[in-house]
Amino acid sequence: MKLPRPFYQPLAIGAPAPLRELPVKLERMIHFVPPHVEKVTAKVPELLQQVDVVLGNLEDAIPADAKEAARKGFIAMAKAVDFGATGLWTRINALNSPWALDDITEIVAAIGNKLDVIMLPKVEGAWDVHYLDQLLAQLEARHAIKRPILIHAILETAQGVNNVEAIATASPRMHGMSLGPADLAVSRGMKTTRVGGGHPDYVVLADGKAGDTRQKFQQDLWHYTTAKMVDACMAVGIKPFYGPFGDFSDLDGCEAQFRNAFLMGCAGAWSLHPTQIVIAKRVFSPDPAEVTMAKKIIAAMPDGSGAVMIDGKMQDDATWKQAKVVVDLARLVAGKDPDLAAIYGF
Ligand code: GLV
Ligand code: MG
């Protein structure tokens, strides 16, 4: 195990010092863009008003014969657009693929000073993060990159889930993690054909006798992994995310899945379709009624100590801290969205 002081030293001479705190950023949706499709990348400047993060996807969903074009398209898009406060991320190919090394070396060389985060798929353990950490430090030193590029792991293998705490603590470069339900289903041998969401056969039955028609209650297939991921991330101050929801026609199903993740502690989710941007914005921005209640709690207990009753409900240190989480997030959202700023009363 690395001791605290070396943990925060740069891994290459000339690389920027690792961050001790994550930059405070609004990341309600990580919006996936296929960078080899010019008619999509041409519209990215318009997207910047609507999304918190633009991610150039190089991995799955990009055909093998378009991998090089996607990488080049991402670099061209990153050079051409001023992203302002909107995050610029890429999802590179898996470390065991023929493309990962060129993805990393070419992208850092060309646009390393604009790139916020590399999303690393199919992370199995801390060793995958250590490899990318070291390589990034060498490349940052070579190309005079000013601030460290962060790493976001996708939690999408059974081994990765087993090692989730080691992945979360592998490097000060860790930004966070996303649940990858599609590949995780493969790795676990799940008997499904979906990208995230529930399944009508994953149920419990209400009590009853033989022959009764019993009510079915569908359960959340992802509850266990999401909870494990949230604990591993929040324990060390990095951010958990729900990943993809593949049925673009099921807006209610998507909203329910995103909302479960939000309530459990996730900071955002992936948007793969414009309708999902709207859903993520609605879900991952705090509910105005919750913001009003949180402001009341903070006003009633300015220094967070003691206990008060508000509308018949007990408030104490723990609810004051929950109220702070809600109000701090609402302030971040208000900074990006004037309509919500007015609704929240900031
Ligand atoms: C995402 O990459 C997933 O496999 O769900
Ligand atoms: Mg995947």
Short mmCIF file of C-alpha atoms and ligand atoms in Angstrom, two decimals:
data_model
loop_
_atom_site.label_atom_id
_atom_site.label_comp_id
_atom_site.label_asym_id
_atom_site.label_seq_id
_atom_site.Cartn_x
_atom_site.Cartn_y
_atom_site.Cartn_z
CA MET A 1 0.00 0.00 0.00
CA LYS A 2 1.28 3.47 -0.84
CA LEU A 3 1.69 5.77 2.14
CA PRO A 4 -0.12 9.13 2.08
CA ARG A 5 2.81 11.34 1.04
CA PRO A 6 3.98 9.34 -2.01
CA PHE A 7 0.33 8.79 -2.94
CA TYR A 8 0.08 12.49 -3.77
CA GLN A 9 3.40 12.82 -5.61
CA PRO A 10 3.42 13.09 -9.41
CA LEU A 11 4.28 9.75 -11.05
CA ALA A 12 6.63 11.36 -13.60
CA ILE A 13 9.07 14.25 -13.34
CA GLY A 14 7.35 17.25 -14.90
CA ALA A 15 3.79 15.93 -14.58
CA PRO A 16 1.30 18.19 -12.74
CA ALA A 17 0.71 17.43 -9.05
CA PRO A 18 -2.27 15.15 -8.40
CA LEU A 19 -5.38 16.89 -7.05
CA ARG A 20 -6.29 16.45 -3.39
CA GLU A 21 -9.93 17.44 -3.96
CA LEU A 22 -12.11 16.93 -7.01
CA PRO A 23 -13.00 20.14 -8.85
CA VAL A 24 -16.58 21.12 -7.90
CA LYS A 25 -18.55 20.47 -11.08
CA LEU A 26 -22.11 19.89 -12.13
CA GLU A 27 -22.20 16.51 -13.90
CA ARG A 28 -25.86 15.52 -14.04
CA MET A 29 -25.51 13.84 -17.42
CA ILE A 30 -22.52 12.52 -19.32
CA HIS A 31 -23.72 12.90 -22.89
CA PHE A 32 -22.32 10.33 -25.33
CA VAL A 33 -21.34 11.50 -28.83
CA PRO A 34 -20.08 9.24 -31.66
CA PRO A 35 -17.13 11.38 -32.84
CA HIS A 36 -16.80 9.77 -36.30
CA VAL A 37 -20.27 11.04 -37.29
CA GLU A 38 -19.71 14.58 -38.55
CA LYS A 39 -23.34 15.58 -38.56
CA VAL A 40 -23.41 14.86 -34.80
CA THR A 41 -20.11 16.57 -33.92
CA ALA A 42 -21.14 19.64 -35.94
CA LYS A 43 -24.01 20.14 -33.47
CA VAL A 44 -21.83 19.91 -30.34
CA PRO A 45 -21.59 23.72 -29.89
CA GLU A 46 -25.41 23.83 -29.59
CA LEU A 47 -25.31 20.94 -27.09
CA LEU A 48 -23.15 22.87 -24.64
CA GLN A 49 -26.13 24.84 -23.31
CA GLN A 50 -28.02 21.63 -22.59
CA VAL A 51 -25.52 19.18 -21.13
CA ASP A 52 -23.00 19.22 -18.30
CA VAL A 53 -20.47 16.84 -19.91
CA VAL A 54 -19.78 15.93 -23.55
CA LEU A 55 -18.10 12.53 -23.95
CA GLY A 56 -16.54 11.36 -27.20
CA ASN A 57 -17.16 7.62 -27.25
CA LEU A 58 -14.41 5.51 -28.81
CA GLU A 59 -15.36 2.12 -27.32
CA ASP A 60 -18.41 -0.12 -27.72
CA ALA A 61 -21.02 1.09 -30.24
CA ILE A 62 -18.19 2.38 -32.47
CA PRO A 63 -17.59 -0.21 -35.24
CA ALA A 64 -14.05 -1.64 -35.47
CA ASP A 65 -13.52 -0.08 -38.89
CA ALA A 66 -14.47 3.37 -37.52
CA LYS A 67 -12.19 3.34 -34.44
CA GLU A 68 -9.47 5.48 -36.03
CA ALA A 69 -12.00 7.89 -37.51
CA ALA A 70 -13.68 8.22 -34.10
CA ARG A 71 -10.36 9.06 -32.42
CA LYS A 72 -9.49 11.63 -35.09
CA GLY A 73 -13.02 13.04 -35.00
CA PHE A 74 -12.80 13.44 -31.23
CA ILE A 75 -9.48 15.27 -31.47
CA ALA A 76 -10.84 17.56 -34.20
CA MET A 77 -13.99 18.29 -32.19
CA ALA A 78 -11.98 19.01 -29.03
CA LYS A 79 -9.74 21.42 -30.93
CA ALA A 80 -12.58 23.21 -32.68
CA VAL A 81 -14.97 23.81 -29.81
CA ASP A 82 -14.63 26.03 -26.74
CA PHE A 83 -16.26 23.90 -24.05
CA GLY A 84 -16.32 26.63 -21.36
CA ALA A 85 -17.72 25.18 -18.14
CA THR A 86 -19.01 22.03 -19.89
CA GLY A 87 -16.84 18.98 -19.20
CA LEU A 88 -14.90 17.30 -22.02
CA TRP A 89 -14.45 13.56 -21.54
CA THR A 90 -13.62 10.58 -23.73
CA ARG A 91 -14.34 6.87 -23.28
CA ILE A 92 -11.28 5.07 -24.62
CA ASN A 93 -11.16 1.47 -25.73
CA ALA A 94 -10.42 -1.25 -23.18
CA LEU A 95 -6.79 -1.68 -22.16
CA ASN A 96 -6.57 -5.14 -23.77
CA SER A 97 -7.85 -3.88 -27.15
CA PRO A 98 -5.67 -2.99 -30.16
CA TRP A 99 -6.74 0.69 -29.93
CA ALA A 100 -6.26 1.74 -26.29
CA LEU A 101 -2.59 2.75 -26.48
CA ASP A 102 -3.09 5.00 -29.52
CA ASP A 103 -6.28 6.42 -28.01
CA ILE A 104 -4.35 7.53 -24.93
CA THR A 105 -1.11 8.70 -26.54
CA GLU A 106 -2.67 10.55 -29.50
CA ILE A 107 -5.40 12.25 -27.49
CA VAL A 108 -3.15 13.47 -24.67
CA ALA A 109 -0.58 14.73 -27.19
CA ALA A 110 -3.16 16.60 -29.25
CA ILE A 111 -5.68 17.97 -26.73
CA GLY A 112 -4.42 16.97 -23.27
CA ASN A 113 -4.83 20.51 -21.95
CA LYS A 114 -8.54 20.54 -22.81
CA LEU A 115 -9.44 17.04 -21.63
CA ASP A 116 -11.01 16.72 -18.17
CA VAL A 117 -11.60 12.99 -17.77
CA ILE A 118 -10.77 9.65 -19.43
CA MET A 119 -13.47 7.05 -18.92
CA LEU A 120 -11.81 3.64 -18.67
CA PRO A 121 -14.03 0.65 -19.52
CA LYS A 122 -13.98 -2.87 -18.10
CA VAL A 123 -11.82 -2.04 -15.09
CA GLU A 124 -11.13 -5.27 -13.20
CA GLY A 125 -8.95 -4.04 -10.35
CA ALA A 126 -6.56 -1.37 -9.10
CA TRP A 127 -3.90 -2.59 -11.56
CA ASP A 128 -5.82 -1.18 -14.54
CA VAL A 129 -5.97 2.24 -12.89
CA HIS A 130 -2.26 2.07 -11.92
CA TYR A 131 -1.29 1.40 -15.54
CA LEU A 132 -3.27 4.33 -16.92
CA ASP A 133 -2.15 6.56 -14.03
CA GLN A 134 1.53 5.98 -14.77
CA LEU A 135 1.15 6.32 -18.52
CA LEU A 136 -0.84 9.55 -18.18
CA ALA A 137 1.84 11.04 -15.89
CA GLN A 138 4.54 10.26 -18.49
CA LEU A 139 2.47 11.75 -21.28
CA GLU A 140 1.51 14.81 -19.23
CA ALA A 141 5.20 15.44 -18.57
CA ARG A 142 6.13 14.98 -22.23
CA HIS A 143 3.37 17.26 -23.52
CA ALA A 144 3.52 19.89 -20.75
CA ILE A 145 -0.04 19.28 -19.60
CA LYS A 146 -0.98 21.81 -16.91
CA ARG A 147 -3.59 19.95 -14.82
CA PRO A 148 -3.97 16.23 -14.22
CA ILE A 149 -6.36 14.34 -16.47
CA LEU A 150 -8.75 12.42 -14.24
CA ILE A 151 -9.84 8.75 -14.56
CA HIS A 152 -13.43 7.53 -14.40
CA ALA A 153 -13.82 3.74 -14.21
CA ILE A 154 -16.75 1.78 -15.58
CA LEU A 155 -17.89 -0.88 -13.11
CA GLU A 156 -18.95 -3.57 -15.53
CA THR A 157 -17.29 -6.87 -14.64
CA ALA A 158 -17.90 -9.26 -11.76
CA GLN A 159 -14.25 -8.95 -10.77
CA GLY A 160 -14.49 -5.17 -10.89
CA VAL A 161 -17.45 -5.26 -8.52
CA ASN A 162 -15.48 -7.51 -6.15
CA ASN A 163 -12.60 -5.02 -6.27
CA VAL A 164 -14.66 -1.83 -6.22
CA GLU A 165 -13.06 -0.40 -3.07
CA ALA A 166 -9.52 -0.98 -4.37
CA ILE A 167 -10.47 0.69 -7.68
CA ALA A 168 -11.92 3.72 -5.86
CA THR A 169 -8.70 4.20 -3.87
CA ALA A 170 -6.20 3.27 -6.61
CA SER A 171 -5.08 6.81 -7.44
CA PRO A 172 -5.72 10.48 -6.63
CA ARG A 173 -6.63 10.70 -10.33
CA MET A 174 -9.88 8.82 -9.68
CA HIS A 175 -12.83 11.04 -10.53
CA GLY A 176 -15.54 8.45 -9.99
CA MET A 177 -17.28 5.40 -11.42
CA SER A 178 -20.26 4.50 -13.56
CA LEU A 179 -22.33 1.35 -13.35
CA GLY A 180 -22.12 -0.48 -16.71
CA PRO A 181 -25.15 -2.77 -16.59
CA ALA A 182 -24.82 -4.19 -20.11
CA ASP A 183 -21.30 -5.59 -19.80
CA LEU A 184 -21.89 -6.46 -16.16
CA ALA A 185 -24.83 -8.62 -17.24
CA VAL A 186 -22.47 -10.45 -19.62
CA SER A 187 -19.74 -10.88 -17.04
CA ARG A 188 -22.21 -12.20 -14.45
CA GLY A 189 -23.92 -14.57 -16.83
CA MET A 190 -27.26 -12.82 -16.29
CA LYS A 191 -30.10 -14.18 -18.40
CA THR A 192 -31.17 -10.86 -19.92
CA THR A 193 -30.87 -9.03 -23.25
CA ARG A 194 -31.08 -5.42 -22.02
CA VAL A 195 -28.95 -2.34 -21.35
CA GLY A 196 -29.89 -1.43 -17.77
CA GLY A 197 -33.36 -1.12 -16.29
CA GLY A 198 -35.56 -3.73 -14.68
CA HIS A 199 -36.83 -7.10 -15.84
CA PRO A 200 -40.45 -8.28 -15.60
CA ASP A 201 -39.38 -11.67 -14.22
CA TYR A 202 -37.19 -10.32 -11.41
CA VAL A 203 -39.96 -10.16 -8.82
CA VAL A 204 -41.18 -11.12 -5.39
CA LEU A 205 -44.74 -12.36 -4.91
CA ALA A 206 -47.09 -11.15 -2.19
CA ASP A 207 -47.96 -13.84 0.36
CA GLY A 208 -50.74 -16.23 -0.66
CA LYS A 209 -51.90 -19.82 -0.88
CA ALA A 210 -51.69 -22.26 -3.76
CA GLY A 211 -54.14 -21.19 -6.48
CA ASP A 212 -54.38 -17.52 -5.35
CA THR A 213 -53.64 -14.80 -7.86
CA ARG A 214 -50.77 -13.11 -6.12
CA GLN A 215 -49.50 -9.59 -6.65
CA LYS A 216 -46.04 -9.34 -8.21
CA PHE A 217 -43.53 -6.68 -7.20
CA GLN A 218 -40.74 -6.06 -9.66
CA GLN A 219 -37.33 -5.61 -8.00
CA ASP A 220 -34.36 -3.51 -9.08
CA LEU A 221 -31.65 -5.73 -10.60
CA TRP A 222 -29.05 -3.00 -10.02
CA HIS A 223 -29.77 -2.08 -6.42
CA TYR A 224 -26.98 -4.14 -4.89
CA THR A 225 -24.25 -2.97 -7.27
CA THR A 226 -25.32 0.66 -7.21
CA ALA A 227 -25.28 0.66 -3.40
CA LYS A 228 -21.86 -1.00 -3.30
CA MET A 229 -20.50 1.52 -5.82
CA VAL A 230 -21.97 4.51 -3.95
CA ASP A 231 -20.39 3.37 -0.67
CA ALA A 232 -16.99 2.73 -2.28
CA CYS A 233 -17.00 6.14 -3.99
CA MET A 234 -18.48 8.34 -1.29
CA ALA A 235 -16.21 6.85 1.37
CA VAL A 236 -13.24 8.36 -0.47
CA GLY A 237 -14.77 11.53 -1.93
CA ILE A 238 -15.20 10.48 -5.57
CA LYS A 239 -18.43 10.45 -7.58
CA PRO A 240 -20.76 7.51 -8.42
CA PHE A 241 -22.93 7.53 -11.58
CA TYR A 242 -25.61 5.36 -13.09
CA GLY A 243 -24.56 4.40 -16.64
CA PRO A 244 -26.67 3.68 -19.74
CA PHE A 245 -30.39 3.00 -20.11
CA GLY A 246 -30.78 1.35 -23.51
CA ASP A 247 -34.53 1.44 -24.17
CA PHE A 248 -34.95 4.95 -25.60
CA SER A 249 -38.70 4.39 -26.00
CA ASP A 250 -39.19 3.78 -22.26
CA LEU A 251 -38.94 7.29 -20.83
CA ASP A 252 -40.70 6.38 -17.58
CA GLY A 253 -38.46 3.35 -17.02
CA CYS A 254 -35.38 5.48 -17.62
CA GLU A 255 -36.61 8.17 -15.23
CA ALA A 256 -37.33 5.61 -12.50
CA GLN A 257 -33.87 4.05 -12.86
CA PHE A 258 -32.13 7.44 -12.83
CA ARG A 259 -34.21 8.57 -9.83
CA ASN A 260 -33.32 5.48 -7.78
CA ALA A 261 -29.65 6.23 -8.50
CA PHE A 262 -30.05 9.91 -7.56
CA LEU A 263 -31.80 9.10 -4.29
CA MET A 264 -29.11 6.55 -3.43
CA GLY A 265 -26.33 9.11 -3.89
CA CYS A 266 -25.34 9.10 -7.56
CA ALA A 267 -24.29 12.43 -9.08
CA GLY A 268 -25.57 11.74 -12.60
CA ALA A 269 -26.13 9.22 -15.38
CA TRP A 270 -25.24 8.74 -19.04
CA SER A 271 -27.44 10.23 -21.73
CA LEU A 272 -27.35 8.32 -25.01
CA HIS A 273 -30.32 10.07 -26.62
CA PRO A 274 -31.59 13.68 -26.47
CA THR A 275 -34.71 12.62 -24.51
CA GLN A 276 -32.43 11.26 -21.77
CA ILE A 277 -30.74 14.68 -21.38
CA VAL A 278 -34.10 16.11 -20.35
CA ILE A 279 -34.75 13.22 -17.97
CA ALA A 280 -31.31 13.47 -16.35
CA LYS A 281 -31.70 17.21 -15.91
CA ARG A 282 -35.06 16.73 -14.20
CA VAL A 283 -33.88 13.88 -11.99
CA PHE A 284 -30.39 15.03 -10.96
CA SER A 285 -31.41 18.63 -10.18
CA PRO A 286 -32.93 18.70 -6.71
CA ASP A 287 -36.71 18.88 -6.40
CA PRO A 288 -37.79 22.52 -5.68
CA ALA A 289 -39.90 21.35 -2.71
CA GLU A 290 -36.83 19.61 -1.23
CA VAL A 291 -34.78 22.77 -1.75
CA THR A 292 -37.43 24.85 0.05
CA MET A 293 -37.45 22.38 2.96
CA ALA A 294 -33.63 22.25 3.06
CA LYS A 295 -33.45 26.06 3.16
CA LYS A 296 -35.96 26.06 6.05
CA ILE A 297 -33.84 23.56 7.99
CA ILE A 298 -30.67 25.59 7.49
CA ALA A 299 -32.43 28.84 8.44
CA ALA A 300 -33.81 27.23 11.60
CA MET A 301 -30.42 25.80 12.63
CA PRO A 302 -27.84 28.25 11.25
CA ASP A 303 -24.84 26.48 12.81
CA GLY A 304 -26.26 22.96 12.42
CA SER A 305 -26.36 22.19 16.14
CA GLY A 306 -29.23 21.19 18.42
CA ALA A 307 -32.63 19.97 17.26
CA VAL A 308 -35.80 21.73 16.03
CA MET A 309 -39.25 20.67 14.81
CA ILE A 310 -40.35 21.85 11.35
CA ASP A 311 -43.84 20.92 10.09
CA GLY A 312 -43.96 18.16 12.73
CA LYS A 313 -40.65 16.59 11.66
CA MET A 314 -37.56 16.40 13.83
CA GLN A 315 -34.43 18.07 12.45
CA ASP A 316 -30.96 17.55 13.86
CA ASP A 317 -27.31 17.39 12.86
CA ALA A 318 -27.94 14.61 10.30
CA THR A 319 -30.89 16.26 8.55
CA TRP A 320 -29.00 19.60 8.58
CA LYS A 321 -26.15 17.87 6.68
CA GLN A 322 -28.63 16.32 4.22
CA ALA A 323 -30.13 19.80 3.75
CA LYS A 324 -26.61 21.16 2.98
CA VAL A 325 -26.14 18.51 0.26
CA VAL A 326 -29.45 19.55 -1.35
CA VAL A 327 -28.81 23.31 -1.11
CA ASP A 328 -25.19 23.03 -2.33
CA LEU A 329 -26.35 21.01 -5.36
CA ALA A 330 -29.19 23.47 -6.02
CA ARG A 331 -26.68 26.34 -6.02
CA LEU A 332 -24.49 24.51 -8.57
CA VAL A 333 -27.54 23.86 -10.77
CA ALA A 334 -28.66 27.49 -10.41
CA GLY A 335 -25.27 28.62 -11.72
CA LYS A 336 -25.92 26.79 -15.00
CA ASP A 337 -29.69 27.13 -15.33
CA PRO A 338 -31.36 30.57 -14.84
CA ASP A 339 -34.88 29.05 -14.89
CA LEU A 340 -34.09 26.70 -12.03
CA ALA A 341 -32.21 29.49 -10.21
CA ALA A 342 -35.48 31.47 -10.19
CA ILE A 343 -37.50 28.45 -9.05
CA TYR A 344 -35.03 27.71 -6.24
CA GLY A 345 -35.02 31.38 -5.23
CA PHE A 346 -31.26 32.00 -5.64
C1 GLV B 1 -21.66 0.24 -20.42
O1 GLV B 1 -20.59 0.34 -20.94
C2 GLV B 1 -22.30 -1.00 -20.17
O2 GLV B 1 -21.70 -2.02 -20.53
O3 GLV B 1 -23.41 -0.99 -19.62
MG MG B 2 -19.78 -1.56 -21.42
#
